[in-house]
Short mmCIF file of C-alpha atoms in Angstrom, two decimals:
data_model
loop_
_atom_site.label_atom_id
_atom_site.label_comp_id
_atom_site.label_asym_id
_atom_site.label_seq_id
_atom_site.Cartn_x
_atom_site.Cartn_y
_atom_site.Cartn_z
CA UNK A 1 10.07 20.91 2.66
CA UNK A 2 7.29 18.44 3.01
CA UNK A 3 3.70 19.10 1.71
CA UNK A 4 0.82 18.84 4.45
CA UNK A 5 -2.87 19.37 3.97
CA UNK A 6 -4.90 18.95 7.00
CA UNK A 7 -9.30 17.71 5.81
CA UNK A 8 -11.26 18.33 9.33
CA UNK A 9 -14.39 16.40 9.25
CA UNK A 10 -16.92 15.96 12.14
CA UNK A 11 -19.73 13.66 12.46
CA UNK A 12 -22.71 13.34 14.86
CA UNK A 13 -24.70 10.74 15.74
CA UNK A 14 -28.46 11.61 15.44
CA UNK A 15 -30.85 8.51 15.85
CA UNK A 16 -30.56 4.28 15.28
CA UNK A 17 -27.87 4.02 12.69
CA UNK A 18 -27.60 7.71 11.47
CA UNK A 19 -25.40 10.84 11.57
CA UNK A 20 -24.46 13.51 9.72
CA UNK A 21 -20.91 14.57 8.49
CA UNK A 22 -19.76 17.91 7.99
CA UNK A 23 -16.40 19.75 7.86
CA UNK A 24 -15.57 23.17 9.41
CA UNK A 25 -14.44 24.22 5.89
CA UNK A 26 -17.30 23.21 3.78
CA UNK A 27 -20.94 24.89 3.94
CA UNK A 28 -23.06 21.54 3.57
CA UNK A 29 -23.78 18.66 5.92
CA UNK A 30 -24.25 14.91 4.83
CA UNK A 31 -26.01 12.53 6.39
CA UNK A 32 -24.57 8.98 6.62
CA UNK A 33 -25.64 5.64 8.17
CA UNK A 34 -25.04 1.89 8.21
CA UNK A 35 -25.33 0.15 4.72
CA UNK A 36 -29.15 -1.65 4.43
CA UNK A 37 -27.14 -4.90 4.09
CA UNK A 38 -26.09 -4.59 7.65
CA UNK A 39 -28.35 -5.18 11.02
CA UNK A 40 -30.28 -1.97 11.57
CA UNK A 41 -28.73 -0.10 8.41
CA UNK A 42 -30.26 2.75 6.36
CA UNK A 43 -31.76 2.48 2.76
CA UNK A 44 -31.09 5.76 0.93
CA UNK A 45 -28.41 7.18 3.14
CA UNK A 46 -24.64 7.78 2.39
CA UNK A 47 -22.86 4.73 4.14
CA UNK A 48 -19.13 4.84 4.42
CA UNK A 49 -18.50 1.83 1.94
CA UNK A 50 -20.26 4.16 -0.68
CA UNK A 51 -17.82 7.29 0.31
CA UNK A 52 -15.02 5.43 0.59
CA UNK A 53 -15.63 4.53 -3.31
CA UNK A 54 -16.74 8.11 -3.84
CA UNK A 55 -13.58 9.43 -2.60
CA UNK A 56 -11.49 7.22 -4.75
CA UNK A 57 -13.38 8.02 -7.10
CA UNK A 58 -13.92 11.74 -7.27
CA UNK A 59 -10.04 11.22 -6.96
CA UNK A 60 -9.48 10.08 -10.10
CA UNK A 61 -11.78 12.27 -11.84
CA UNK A 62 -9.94 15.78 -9.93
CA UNK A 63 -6.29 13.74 -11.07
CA UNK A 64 -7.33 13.52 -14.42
CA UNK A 65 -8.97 17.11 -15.07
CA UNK A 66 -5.90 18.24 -13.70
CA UNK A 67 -3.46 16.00 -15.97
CA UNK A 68 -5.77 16.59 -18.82
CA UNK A 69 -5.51 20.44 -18.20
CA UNK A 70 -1.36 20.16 -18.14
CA UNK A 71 -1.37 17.86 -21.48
CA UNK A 72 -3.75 20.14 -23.36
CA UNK A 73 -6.10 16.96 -24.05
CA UNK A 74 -9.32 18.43 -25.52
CA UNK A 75 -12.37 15.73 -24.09
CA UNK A 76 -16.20 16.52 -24.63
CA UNK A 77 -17.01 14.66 -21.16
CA UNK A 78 -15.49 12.82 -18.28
CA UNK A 79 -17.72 10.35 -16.40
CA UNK A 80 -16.59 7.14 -14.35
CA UNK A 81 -18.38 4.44 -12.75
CA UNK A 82 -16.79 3.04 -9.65
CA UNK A 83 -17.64 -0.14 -7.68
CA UNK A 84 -16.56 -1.30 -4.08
CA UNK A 85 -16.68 -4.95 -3.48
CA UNK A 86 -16.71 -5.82 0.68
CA UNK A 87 -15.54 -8.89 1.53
CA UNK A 88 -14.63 -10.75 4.60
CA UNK A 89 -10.20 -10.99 4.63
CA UNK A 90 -8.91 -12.68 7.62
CA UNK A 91 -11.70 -12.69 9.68
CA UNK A 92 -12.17 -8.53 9.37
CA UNK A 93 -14.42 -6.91 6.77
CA UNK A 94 -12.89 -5.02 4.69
CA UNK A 95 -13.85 -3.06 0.89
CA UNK A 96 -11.35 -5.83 -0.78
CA UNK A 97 -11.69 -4.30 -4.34
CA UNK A 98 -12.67 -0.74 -6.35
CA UNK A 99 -13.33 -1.06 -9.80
CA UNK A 100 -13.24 2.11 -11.51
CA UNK A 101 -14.38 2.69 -14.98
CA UNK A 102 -13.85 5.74 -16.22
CA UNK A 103 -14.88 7.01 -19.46
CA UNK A 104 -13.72 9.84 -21.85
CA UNK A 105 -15.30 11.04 -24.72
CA UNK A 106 -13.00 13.14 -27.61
CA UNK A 107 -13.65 14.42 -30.72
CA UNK A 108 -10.47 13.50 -32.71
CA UNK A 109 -9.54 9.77 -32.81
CA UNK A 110 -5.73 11.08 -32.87
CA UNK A 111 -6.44 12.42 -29.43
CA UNK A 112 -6.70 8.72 -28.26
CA UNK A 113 -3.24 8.03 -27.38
CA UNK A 114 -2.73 11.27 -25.38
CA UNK A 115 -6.28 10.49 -23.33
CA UNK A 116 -4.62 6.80 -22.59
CA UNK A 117 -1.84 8.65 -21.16
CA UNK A 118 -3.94 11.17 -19.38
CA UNK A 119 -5.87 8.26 -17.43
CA UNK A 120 -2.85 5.90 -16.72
CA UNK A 121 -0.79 8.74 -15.24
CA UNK A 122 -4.06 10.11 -13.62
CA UNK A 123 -4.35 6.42 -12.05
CA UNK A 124 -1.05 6.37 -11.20
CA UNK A 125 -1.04 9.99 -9.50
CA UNK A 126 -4.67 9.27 -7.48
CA UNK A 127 -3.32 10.31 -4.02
CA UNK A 128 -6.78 8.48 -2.50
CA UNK A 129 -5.62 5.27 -4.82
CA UNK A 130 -2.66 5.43 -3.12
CA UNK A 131 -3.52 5.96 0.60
CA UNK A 132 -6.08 2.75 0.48
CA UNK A 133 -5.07 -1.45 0.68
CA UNK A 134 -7.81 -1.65 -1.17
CA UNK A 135 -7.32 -3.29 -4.66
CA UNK A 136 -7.81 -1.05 -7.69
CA UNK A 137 -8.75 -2.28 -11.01
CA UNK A 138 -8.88 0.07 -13.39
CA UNK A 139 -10.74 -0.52 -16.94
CA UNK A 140 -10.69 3.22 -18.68
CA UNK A 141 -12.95 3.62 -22.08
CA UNK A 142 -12.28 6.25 -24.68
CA UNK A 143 -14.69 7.23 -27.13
CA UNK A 144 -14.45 9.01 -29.86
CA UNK A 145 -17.94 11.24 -29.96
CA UNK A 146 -19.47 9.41 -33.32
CA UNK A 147 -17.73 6.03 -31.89
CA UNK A 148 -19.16 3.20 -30.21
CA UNK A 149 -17.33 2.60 -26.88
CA UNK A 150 -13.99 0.47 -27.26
CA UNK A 151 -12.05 -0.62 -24.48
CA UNK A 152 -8.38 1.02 -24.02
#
């Protein structure tokens, strides 16, 4: 039998270039609005380019707490930096690239080979990753808590 999760999610225009978004499910609302970079955007204000990076990736970090929970990896802190490049691709704008950076700090430098594994298969398993035609570059760090950061 097939899986299926249904996410409702409403949103309302308010004023100029500015809504709010909120799901029947959740208990907050956020407002959104055009990106500053376009006519009549919104300084400040959630635009969809910055969610759609946010989803991707708060989806890695969920993957990988979960992964990290099921291999028993031991990590002081889990914090990643993503970036969304928009681009114009055949005439249509489009978020052409995500770079996500994550970074995990352990205490035990023979952890590092089971937190590589952690974040490739937590890459690999992103089910927001994998739903986008977005490119994904992924560039994970491991530190080792008295360590200076070293790519992995």
């Amino acid at each position: 039998m097939a899986v299926e999760h249904v996410y409702d999610v409403t949103v309302t225009w308010q004023h100029d270039r500015k809504g709010i978004m909120q799901s029947s499910a959740l208990n907050k609302t956020v407002e959104v609005a055009t990106p500053p970079e376009f006519a009549k955007g919104m300084a400040g204000i959630w635009s969809p380019e910055h969610l759609l990076v946010a989803a991707v990736n708060s989806c890695l970090m969920t993957t990988f707490l979960a992964i990290a929970e099921n291999f028993n990896l031991e990590y002081v802190s889990f914090t990643s930096h993503g970036t969304g490049k928009l681009a114009m691709v055949d005439g249509k704008y489009m978020i052409s690239e995500i770079t996500l950076t994550p970074e995990v700090v352990i205490t035990e430098e023979n952890a590092r080979d089971k937190a590589e594994k952690v974040l490739v298969k937590s890459e690999k398993a992103c089910l927001i990753s994998n739903s986008v035609k977005s490119a994904i570059h992924f560039h994970p760090v491991i530190i080792v808590q008295s360590e200076v950061p070293v790519q992995a």
